[in-house]
Amino acid sequence: MADGTSVPADLMGRAMSRARRSNGMQKFMRNRSTIAFLMALPLILLIFCLVLYPAVYAIYLAMLNKRMTQFVWFDNFVYLLNRNTFRLVIFQSCLFAVTAVILKALLGFMLAHLMHNISGRNQRIWRGLLLVPWVIPLALSTLTWWWMFDPSYSAFNWLLNRIGLDSVPWLGVGWTARACTILVNVWFGTPFFMIMYMAALKSVPEQLYEAADIDGASRLQKLFFVTLPMMRNIISITVLFSLIVTFADFDIVRILTAGGPQDMTHVFATYAFQVGIQSGDIPLGASISLFMLPILAVAAYFVLRGVNKRTQEIAA
Amino acid sequence: MKASGRLTRRNALKLGAATAALPLVHIRTAGAAGKLSFGFWDHWVPQGNDVMQKQVAAWADKNKVEVQCDFITTNGNKLLLTTAAEDQAKTGHDVVTFLQWDALNHADSLEPMDDVMKRLTDAYGPVNDICGYVGKAKDHWLGVPSSSGAQNKGPCGRISVLKDAAGLDVVAMFPARDEHTAAADNWTYEAMLKAAEACQKVGMTFGIGLGQTGDSVDTAGSMFAAFGAELVNAKGEIAIKSDNVRQVLEYGQKWVKFLPADAVSYDDASNNRALISGKSALIWNPPSAWAVAKRDAPAVAADCWTFPAPAGPKGRFMPYVPFFWGLWKFSKNKSAAKDLIEYLSQRPQVEARCTAVDGYDLPPFESMIDFPVWDNVGPPKGTVYNYPIRKSAQEKAHIAAFPAPPDIAVQIYNRATMPTMLAKLQSGQTIPQVIAWATNELEGFTR
């Protein structure tokens, strides 16, 4: 075509291929999974940088010798398991986490029920007040507790003295100090359980209670056969989440007792800090902190398996 | 006519000539000799930071180096965490302050400071043995002992209470002059035990802890040393099953009865609070407790006297906490950093800082113990005269777990093995039980 309107064949081909490519790109971008991936990418990168990389690095560190010059595989773990103090730390960590989580779950459940039965504005006020411990930065609130336990200026001892009783060395005797650390953790963590359980309670369909009423179920029966089965998934996930956070707790023990008296309140995190950072044995510190991993992985496996099973049952 | 924006040959030549001439012009700016960042310890006494900043500014101005000063607190172990993070990341400050064992913990990452130390020791004489013990690795200095923060943690007692309740005239025993008195020889661990008992009877219990933190460890370490009780010897062998250890534990069994009921939960602030609240006759601490009392409880401060540690069968041992300025190997301006450290360690600078903080900072060089600040500070005048180790006191600087090899000693220190042994005695355990527990711990430390 010599009239000037003709397009050379190669140019045409290039334009078409560009159009095809752009079409492909548009399709790729329209793909929902791609969009989802791209939108989640910042979070994935964040998790990689702040969680995955440090975790892998910690595993690598845990397999080095003290001077970090030699690979010793699992020697640090074997060494730790042979130490009496570390066995005490395992016991204390489990006691601390399990007791605190059970108490938080029970108290949270009771408070959630109480809140659920308070109506209107009053519920908002009470809910707000009960959330205060969870909202205050933990390090600050623990310092306040520490002042209350302080031997010289303890508010508790002042009250005891006023009624003619002797002062109690709250943080100076092993089991009392253990109880104090658990108490502070329960005080801080209960509002989280309460708010989660309240949300779960609100999602239980009212018709189920009406049906139970028609069947003549008592309050206790409604609790055990309606409320609890409907809340099981939330309870499981809340307990798992809290178990992980409580096992990794550092602030409370560090501020209240620094692991004392006589190492009786050390948990994995505080002991890892003392050995790894303060005593300059970073590989051993990393090994101590990694002891939480198998315990929590097993717990997470069973809890999440139960949740999945129940979700599938409901879906079926 | 509009100027052309084209690059002509003439313009290019002009530009080339100007560029070539640039290096010939010496432009001297504030940062002409590079940059330096220095992580200082954040002093308890605010004037301590001010005077340091002024000294650094004077040096920086003279040497045309741009220096950034960061004052890092030890609260919440921030300084410890900073050094650990910088070592792992191989980036951060050029120079950082290291406390006690920290320089040894980072030995492989620190630049040897032998050249600076040689010039300083040539000028001012030797530093005390503890500086060498925790500041050297393979016979190389890992850092330069700094006066800023360095402290002794000996007894600080209430003059009137010790005199009235226990019959101890500490001012007469250790006057504010370098003079050995006959009464000073009577200041022994047995005398301290009797004084503790007498003061407890009048409700002025000694504020000494058996906790896990530095003050408890240092006091217990000094006591063990006075009895010659080494847990691990200089060769790294466990030496706990010795008569000396048994002897100190027998003493400890009596001693713990006169300590506060909550001694095991003491931290580094508990003893200060005990003194300032007016409820204690004696603590072991640097004069920071006295300085706070001067502000918050002047009557208590005016009744305080700092004096040497009691003597045991093997002598008097003063708990000493050294601080070091260490230069990272990754620093890009090592020569300037060394110059600055050397400048800050010279007598006029050390004296100016020491005076500004009422004598809290102890110079590492024994020749610098003649600053007049310790004679003049009060009330009462001379209260901290015996804070530095005086020749007449026949006392040695000490750090708990010395002379064990430092990599073992750091664990004995930071795991608070010695105060925990005493705490176990206080909880009713027997000496064999305590020794068995400590042996198991030490076997772990010496792996």
Short mmCIF file of C-alpha atoms in Angstrom, two decimals, chain B residues 2-430:
data_model
loop_
_atom_site.label_atom_id
_atom_site.label_comp_id
_atom_site.label_asym_id
_atom_site.label_seq_id
_atom_site.Cartn_x
_atom_site.Cartn_y
_atom_site.Cartn_z
CA LYS B 2 20.59 35.05 25.03
CA ALA B 3 23.43 33.04 26.53
CA SER B 4 23.82 29.61 25.08
CA GLY B 5 23.43 26.68 27.48
CA ARG B 6 25.79 24.53 25.43
CA LEU B 7 29.02 23.32 26.90
CA THR B 8 31.70 24.98 24.78
CA ARG B 9 35.34 23.99 24.70
CA ARG B 10 36.21 27.26 26.46
CA ASN B 11 33.74 26.56 29.27
CA ALA B 12 34.95 23.01 29.65
CA LEU B 13 38.54 24.21 30.01
CA LYS B 14 37.55 26.75 32.67
CA LEU B 15 35.66 24.12 34.63
CA GLY B 16 38.55 21.67 34.38
CA ALA B 17 41.05 24.23 35.63
CA ALA B 18 38.83 25.16 38.55
CA THR B 19 38.32 21.50 39.54
CA ALA B 20 42.04 20.78 39.39
CA ALA B 21 42.75 23.75 41.63
CA LEU B 22 40.24 22.67 44.29
CA PRO B 23 42.50 20.32 46.28
CA LEU B 24 45.09 23.08 46.51
CA VAL B 25 42.73 25.15 48.62
CA HIS B 26 42.62 23.80 52.19
CA ILE B 27 39.08 24.28 53.43
CA ARG B 28 39.15 23.66 57.16
CA THR B 29 35.72 22.83 58.52
CA ALA B 30 34.57 21.53 61.90
CA GLY B 31 34.63 17.98 60.56
CA ALA B 32 37.75 18.25 58.46
CA ALA B 33 39.43 15.36 60.26
CA GLY B 34 36.38 13.14 60.02
CA LYS B 35 33.58 12.10 62.27
CA LEU B 36 33.50 10.18 65.51
CA SER B 37 30.66 8.89 67.63
CA PHE B 38 31.21 8.16 71.29
CA GLY B 39 28.85 6.23 73.56
CA PHE B 40 29.47 7.54 77.08
CA TRP B 41 27.91 6.21 80.23
CA ASP B 42 25.00 8.43 81.28
CA HIS B 43 26.21 9.73 84.63
CA TRP B 44 24.00 9.61 87.72
CA VAL B 45 25.13 13.15 88.49
CA PRO B 46 23.87 15.45 85.70
CA GLN B 47 26.98 17.67 85.89
CA GLY B 48 29.01 14.60 84.91
CA ASN B 49 27.56 14.66 81.39
CA ASP B 50 27.91 18.43 81.05
CA VAL B 51 31.59 18.53 81.87
CA MET B 52 32.27 15.55 79.61
CA GLN B 53 30.46 17.26 76.74
CA LYS B 54 32.53 20.42 77.25
CA GLN B 55 35.80 18.49 77.27
CA VAL B 56 34.86 16.62 74.10
CA ALA B 57 33.80 19.87 72.41
CA ALA B 58 37.14 21.49 73.29
CA TRP B 59 39.06 18.55 71.82
CA ALA B 60 36.84 18.36 68.75
CA ASP B 61 37.27 22.06 68.07
CA LYS B 62 41.03 21.86 68.37
CA ASN B 63 41.35 18.75 66.22
CA LYS B 64 38.59 19.60 63.74
CA VAL B 65 36.78 16.34 64.27
CA GLU B 66 33.02 16.21 64.35
CA VAL B 67 32.17 14.24 67.50
CA GLN B 68 28.77 12.97 68.39
CA CYS B 69 28.32 12.20 72.10
CA ASP B 70 25.60 9.83 73.22
CA PHE B 71 25.03 9.34 76.93
CA ILE B 72 23.67 5.85 77.36
CA THR B 73 22.05 4.88 80.62
CA THR B 74 22.73 1.65 82.47
CA ASN B 75 19.09 1.62 83.59
CA GLY B 76 17.34 -1.37 82.13
CA ASN B 77 20.73 -2.65 80.93
CA LYS B 78 20.55 -0.25 77.99
CA LEU B 79 24.31 0.17 77.76
CA LEU B 80 24.82 -3.59 77.92
CA LEU B 81 22.25 -4.14 75.17
CA THR B 82 23.76 -1.38 73.03
CA THR B 83 27.21 -2.96 73.11
CA ALA B 84 25.78 -6.43 72.41
CA ALA B 85 23.76 -5.12 69.45
CA GLU B 86 26.64 -3.09 68.00
CA ASP B 87 28.97 -6.05 68.23
CA GLN B 88 26.50 -8.32 66.42
CA ALA B 89 25.68 -5.71 63.76
CA LYS B 90 29.30 -4.50 63.40
CA THR B 91 28.08 -0.95 63.23
CA GLY B 92 27.23 1.84 65.65
CA HIS B 93 29.45 4.05 67.77
CA ASP B 94 33.19 4.18 67.25
CA VAL B 95 33.86 4.11 70.98
CA VAL B 96 31.57 2.70 73.67
CA THR B 97 31.77 2.48 77.44
CA PHE B 98 32.16 -1.03 78.81
CA LEU B 99 31.41 -1.94 82.41
CA GLN B 100 33.28 -4.55 84.38
CA TRP B 101 33.39 -7.73 82.26
CA ASP B 102 31.81 -6.36 79.11
CA ALA B 103 35.04 -5.55 77.33
CA LEU B 104 36.12 -9.18 77.78
CA ASN B 105 32.76 -10.36 76.44
CA HIS B 106 33.52 -8.47 73.22
CA ALA B 107 37.27 -9.06 73.15
CA ASP B 108 37.37 -10.26 69.54
CA SER B 109 35.66 -7.11 68.27
CA LEU B 110 37.75 -4.54 70.12
CA GLU B 111 40.83 -2.72 68.88
CA PRO B 112 43.91 -3.20 71.11
CA MET B 113 44.64 -0.04 73.09
CA ASP B 114 48.19 -0.94 74.16
CA ASP B 115 49.71 2.18 72.57
CA VAL B 116 47.37 4.54 74.42
CA MET B 117 47.78 2.66 77.69
CA LYS B 118 51.57 2.75 77.36
CA ARG B 119 51.61 6.52 77.00
CA LEU B 120 49.16 6.95 79.87
CA THR B 121 50.94 4.59 82.26
CA ASP B 122 54.27 6.20 81.35
CA ALA B 123 52.80 9.54 82.39
CA TYR B 124 50.67 8.56 85.38
CA GLY B 125 51.94 5.22 86.64
CA PRO B 126 50.10 1.91 86.88
CA VAL B 127 46.38 1.29 87.13
CA ASN B 128 44.99 -1.07 89.76
CA ASP B 129 45.16 -4.85 89.26
CA ILE B 130 41.43 -5.26 88.65
CA CYS B 131 41.60 -3.00 85.59
CA GLY B 132 44.16 -5.33 84.08
CA TYR B 133 42.20 -8.42 85.14
CA VAL B 134 39.00 -7.44 83.33
CA GLY B 135 40.44 -5.06 80.73
CA LYS B 136 43.07 -7.24 79.13
CA ALA B 137 42.90 -10.31 76.92
CA LYS B 138 45.99 -12.20 75.75
CA ASP B 139 48.05 -9.44 77.32
CA HIS B 140 46.47 -6.71 75.18
CA TRP B 141 44.40 -3.86 76.53
CA LEU B 142 40.83 -4.11 75.21
CA GLY B 143 39.93 -0.64 76.42
CA VAL B 144 41.29 2.25 78.42
CA PRO B 145 40.09 2.31 82.05
CA SER B 146 37.98 5.42 82.44
CA SER B 147 37.35 7.44 85.55
CA SER B 148 33.79 8.20 84.48
CA GLY B 149 31.59 5.81 86.42
CA ALA B 150 34.42 3.85 88.06
CA GLN B 151 33.53 3.32 91.69
CA ASN B 152 34.33 1.63 94.97
CA LYS B 153 31.47 0.06 96.85
CA GLY B 154 32.67 0.07 100.42
CA PRO B 155 30.77 0.67 103.64
CA CYS B 156 28.89 3.91 104.18
CA GLY B 157 27.64 4.11 107.76
CA ARG B 158 25.63 6.36 110.03
CA ILE B 159 28.20 7.94 112.37
CA SER B 160 25.86 8.44 115.34
CA VAL B 161 24.07 5.08 115.08
CA LEU B 162 27.27 3.05 114.80
CA LYS B 163 28.73 4.96 117.74
CA ASP B 164 25.69 4.75 119.99
CA ALA B 165 24.45 1.26 119.17
CA ALA B 166 27.69 -0.56 118.39
CA GLY B 167 30.40 1.58 119.99
CA LEU B 168 32.17 2.10 116.67
CA ASP B 169 33.61 5.58 116.10
CA VAL B 170 34.14 5.31 112.37
CA VAL B 171 35.41 8.90 112.05
CA ALA B 172 38.14 8.23 114.59
CA MET B 173 38.94 4.86 112.98
CA PHE B 174 39.20 6.30 109.49
CA PRO B 175 39.71 10.07 109.69
CA ALA B 176 39.75 12.36 106.69
CA ARG B 177 43.51 12.15 106.32
CA ASP B 178 45.84 9.46 105.08
CA GLU B 179 46.75 8.21 108.52
CA HIS B 180 46.66 4.71 109.89
CA THR B 181 45.00 4.54 113.30
CA ALA B 182 45.19 1.73 115.84
CA ALA B 183 41.40 1.54 115.92
CA ALA B 184 41.35 0.83 112.19
CA ASP B 185 42.89 -2.58 112.87
CA ASN B 186 39.83 -3.48 114.91
CA TRP B 187 37.56 -3.00 111.89
CA THR B 188 37.24 -6.69 111.06
CA TYR B 189 34.46 -8.98 109.88
CA GLU B 190 33.94 -10.07 113.48
CA ALA B 191 33.51 -6.40 114.46
CA MET B 192 31.03 -5.92 111.61
CA LEU B 193 29.06 -8.95 112.78
CA LYS B 194 28.81 -7.54 116.32
CA ALA B 195 27.87 -4.11 114.98
CA ALA B 196 25.18 -5.63 112.73
CA GLU B 197 23.68 -7.45 115.70
CA ALA B 198 23.73 -4.34 117.89
CA CYS B 199 22.19 -2.15 115.20
CA GLN B 200 19.49 -4.71 114.44
CA LYS B 201 18.50 -4.60 118.09
CA VAL B 202 17.81 -0.86 117.82
CA GLY B 203 15.88 -1.27 114.56
CA MET B 204 18.69 -0.02 112.31
CA THR B 205 19.43 -3.22 110.39
CA PHE B 206 22.36 -3.11 107.97
CA GLY B 207 21.02 -2.59 104.45
CA ILE B 208 23.00 -5.35 102.80
CA GLY B 209 21.37 -7.61 100.26
CA LEU B 210 21.71 -11.18 99.10
CA GLY B 211 20.06 -10.56 95.76
CA GLN B 212 21.12 -11.17 92.19
CA THR B 213 22.39 -7.70 91.32
CA GLY B 214 25.82 -6.04 91.43
CA ASP B 215 25.73 -4.56 94.93
CA SER B 216 24.92 -7.91 96.56
CA VAL B 217 27.54 -9.70 94.47
CA ASP B 218 30.24 -7.13 95.20
CA THR B 219 29.68 -7.17 98.96
CA ALA B 220 29.65 -10.97 99.11
CA GLY B 221 32.69 -11.12 96.82
CA SER B 222 34.64 -8.86 99.13
CA MET B 223 33.69 -11.00 102.12
CA PHE B 224 34.75 -14.23 100.39
CA ALA B 225 38.07 -12.64 99.40
CA ALA B 226 38.74 -11.49 102.96
CA PHE B 227 38.52 -15.14 104.05
CA GLY B 228 40.60 -16.30 101.07
CA ALA B 229 37.59 -18.28 99.83
CA GLU B 230 38.08 -18.88 96.11
CA LEU B 231 35.35 -20.79 94.32
CA VAL B 232 37.50 -21.27 91.22
CA ASN B 233 41.25 -20.66 91.35
CA ALA B 234 43.41 -18.78 88.86
CA LYS B 235 44.04 -22.00 86.91
CA GLY B 236 40.32 -22.48 86.36
CA GLU B 237 40.03 -25.39 88.79
CA ILE B 238 37.04 -25.64 91.12
CA ALA B 239 38.41 -24.89 94.57
CA ILE B 240 35.22 -24.71 96.56
CA LYS B 241 35.95 -27.64 98.83
CA SER B 242 38.46 -25.75 100.94
CA ASP B 243 38.78 -24.73 104.56
CA ASN B 244 38.57 -21.08 103.56
CA VAL B 245 35.20 -21.53 101.85
CA ARG B 246 33.88 -23.48 104.82
CA GLN B 247 35.16 -20.73 107.12
CA VAL B 248 33.41 -17.96 105.20
CA LEU B 249 30.20 -19.97 105.11
CA GLU B 250 30.40 -20.55 108.86
CA TYR B 251 30.75 -16.80 109.22
CA GLY B 252 27.90 -16.36 106.73
CA GLN B 253 25.59 -18.53 108.84
CA LYS B 254 25.92 -16.03 111.67
CA TRP B 255 25.98 -12.98 109.40
CA VAL B 256 22.73 -13.65 107.50
CA LYS B 257 20.74 -13.58 110.72
CA PHE B 258 21.34 -9.85 111.02
CA LEU B 259 20.41 -8.93 107.47
CA PRO B 260 16.99 -7.63 106.45
CA ALA B 261 14.25 -10.25 106.09
CA ASP B 262 13.93 -9.39 102.42
CA ALA B 263 17.71 -9.36 101.76
CA VAL B 264 17.33 -11.94 99.00
CA SER B 265 15.07 -9.63 97.01
CA TYR B 266 17.42 -6.64 97.29
CA ASP B 267 18.36 -4.87 94.09
CA ASP B 268 20.90 -2.10 93.57
CA ALA B 269 18.49 0.58 94.77
CA SER B 270 17.27 -1.22 97.92
CA ASN B 271 20.35 -0.39 99.97
CA ASN B 272 20.17 3.26 98.92
CA ARG B 273 16.54 3.44 99.97
CA ALA B 274 17.33 1.76 103.29
CA LEU B 275 19.95 4.40 104.10
CA ILE B 276 18.00 7.41 102.84
CA SER B 277 14.83 6.35 104.67
CA GLY B 278 16.81 6.53 107.91
CA LYS B 279 16.13 2.88 108.71
CA SER B 280 19.63 1.52 108.26
CA ALA B 281 22.94 1.99 110.04
CA LEU B 282 25.21 0.84 107.23
CA ILE B 283 25.22 -0.04 103.56
CA TRP B 284 27.91 -0.92 101.04
CA ASN B 285 27.67 1.51 98.17
CA PRO B 286 29.43 4.35 96.33
CA PRO B 287 28.60 7.86 97.53
CA SER B 288 25.56 8.09 95.23
CA ALA B 289 23.38 7.08 98.19
CA TRP B 290 24.94 9.84 100.27
CA ALA B 291 24.49 12.33 97.39
CA VAL B 292 20.79 11.52 97.12
CA ALA B 293 20.42 11.72 100.90
CA LYS B 294 22.09 15.16 100.77
CA ARG B 295 19.22 16.29 98.55
CA ASP B 296 16.31 14.32 100.05
CA ALA B 297 17.29 13.66 103.66
CA PRO B 298 20.01 16.18 104.63
CA ALA B 299 20.07 15.09 108.28
CA VAL B 300 20.89 11.51 107.23
CA ALA B 301 23.56 12.68 104.77
CA ALA B 302 25.24 14.84 107.43
CA ASP B 303 25.55 11.70 109.59
CA CYS B 304 27.18 9.50 106.90
CA TRP B 305 30.81 8.41 106.66
CA THR B 306 32.38 6.28 103.93
CA PHE B 307 35.21 4.04 105.05
CA PRO B 308 37.21 0.93 104.06
CA ALA B 309 35.96 -2.64 104.02
CA PRO B 310 36.50 -4.72 107.16
CA ALA B 311 39.53 -6.96 107.32
CA GLY B 312 39.34 -10.73 107.25
CA PRO B 313 42.03 -13.37 107.77
CA LYS B 314 43.42 -12.60 104.28
CA GLY B 315 43.13 -8.82 104.34
CA ARG B 316 40.84 -5.98 103.30
CA PHE B 317 39.20 -6.05 99.88
CA MET B 318 37.29 -3.12 98.46
CA PRO B 319 34.69 -3.96 95.79
CA TYR B 320 35.71 -2.01 92.69
CA VAL B 321 33.71 -1.47 89.50
CA PRO B 322 35.91 -0.48 86.57
CA PHE B 323 34.64 1.24 83.43
CA PHE B 324 36.45 1.17 80.09
CA TRP B 325 36.35 3.07 76.83
CA GLY B 326 36.69 0.52 74.08
CA LEU B 327 37.17 1.14 70.37
CA TRP B 328 35.38 -1.17 67.95
CA LYS B 329 37.49 -2.75 65.23
CA PHE B 330 34.88 -1.62 62.70
CA SER B 331 35.47 2.06 63.56
CA LYS B 332 36.48 4.16 60.56
CA ASN B 333 38.36 6.81 62.51
CA LYS B 334 40.53 4.86 64.91
CA SER B 335 43.38 7.34 65.25
CA ALA B 336 41.04 10.19 66.16
CA ALA B 337 39.20 7.93 68.61
CA LYS B 338 42.45 6.98 70.33
CA ASP B 339 43.49 10.63 70.52
CA LEU B 340 40.21 11.59 72.15
CA ILE B 341 40.36 8.74 74.67
CA GLU B 342 43.92 9.70 75.57
CA TYR B 343 42.93 13.35 75.97
CA LEU B 344 40.01 12.46 78.24
CA SER B 345 42.26 10.24 80.37
CA GLN B 346 44.79 12.97 81.12
CA ARG B 347 45.02 14.34 84.64
CA PRO B 348 43.48 17.82 84.11
CA GLN B 349 40.42 16.35 82.39
CA VAL B 350 40.02 13.56 84.94
CA GLU B 351 40.29 16.01 87.82
CA ALA B 352 37.76 18.44 86.31
CA ARG B 353 35.22 15.64 85.85
CA CYS B 354 35.89 14.17 89.27
CA THR B 355 35.39 17.54 90.93
CA ALA B 356 32.17 18.18 89.02
CA VAL B 357 30.62 14.99 90.39
CA ASP B 358 31.71 15.50 94.01
CA GLY B 359 34.35 12.80 93.77
CA TYR B 360 32.03 10.00 92.63
CA ASP B 361 34.32 9.03 89.72
CA LEU B 362 37.47 7.22 90.71
CA PRO B 363 40.56 7.67 88.53
CA PRO B 364 42.05 4.34 87.49
CA PHE B 365 45.59 5.65 87.95
CA GLU B 366 46.78 5.37 91.51
CA SER B 367 48.79 8.60 91.17
CA MET B 368 45.57 10.58 90.78
CA ILE B 369 44.18 9.79 94.22
CA ASP B 370 45.46 13.15 95.48
CA PHE B 371 42.67 15.32 94.05
CA PRO B 372 41.44 17.69 96.77
CA VAL B 373 37.78 17.00 96.01
CA TRP B 374 37.59 14.09 98.47
CA ASP B 375 39.00 16.24 101.29
CA ASN B 376 36.44 18.97 100.78
CA VAL B 377 33.16 17.30 99.96
CA GLY B 378 30.54 17.33 102.71
CA PRO B 379 28.60 17.50 104.92
CA PRO B 380 30.18 16.23 107.03
CA LYS B 381 33.45 17.51 105.58
CA GLY B 382 35.64 14.60 104.52
CA THR B 383 32.73 12.15 104.40
CA VAL B 384 34.10 10.57 101.23
CA TYR B 385 37.81 11.04 101.98
CA ASN B 386 38.21 7.28 102.37
CA TYR B 387 36.16 6.50 99.27
CA PRO B 388 39.29 6.03 97.14
CA ILE B 389 41.67 3.43 98.50
CA ARG B 390 44.19 5.21 100.72
CA LYS B 391 47.62 3.76 101.40
CA SER B 392 46.96 3.86 105.13
CA ALA B 393 43.91 1.60 104.75
CA GLN B 394 46.05 -1.35 103.62
CA GLU B 395 43.29 -2.35 101.26
CA LYS B 396 43.12 -3.89 97.80
CA ALA B 397 40.68 -3.27 94.96
CA HIS B 398 38.69 -6.41 94.27
CA ILE B 399 36.05 -7.82 91.99
CA ALA B 400 33.97 -10.84 92.99
CA ALA B 401 35.27 -14.15 91.60
CA PHE B 402 38.84 -12.87 91.17
CA PRO B 403 41.27 -14.62 90.46
CA ALA B 404 39.26 -17.18 88.44
CA PRO B 405 39.88 -16.95 84.68
CA PRO B 406 37.63 -14.09 83.51
CA ASP B 407 35.42 -16.23 81.25
CA ILE B 408 34.48 -18.30 84.31
CA ALA B 409 34.49 -15.39 86.75
CA VAL B 410 31.98 -13.43 84.67
CA GLN B 411 29.50 -16.26 85.09
CA ILE B 412 30.11 -16.55 88.84
CA TYR B 413 29.56 -12.80 89.05
CA ASN B 414 26.51 -12.46 86.84
CA ARG B 415 24.83 -15.59 88.17
CA ALA B 416 25.35 -14.16 91.67
CA THR B 417 26.77 -17.43 92.97
CA MET B 418 28.26 -15.99 96.16
CA PRO B 419 25.25 -14.05 97.49
CA THR B 420 23.04 -16.98 96.50
CA MET B 421 25.20 -19.25 98.66
CA LEU B 422 24.61 -16.89 101.56
CA ALA B 423 20.91 -16.66 100.69
CA LYS B 424 20.67 -20.43 100.86
CA LEU B 425 22.20 -20.32 104.32
CA GLN B 426 19.61 -17.71 105.29
CA SER B 427 16.83 -20.00 104.05
CA GLY B 428 18.10 -22.70 106.40
CA GLN B 429 20.24 -24.89 104.14
CA THR B 430 23.33 -26.48 105.64
#
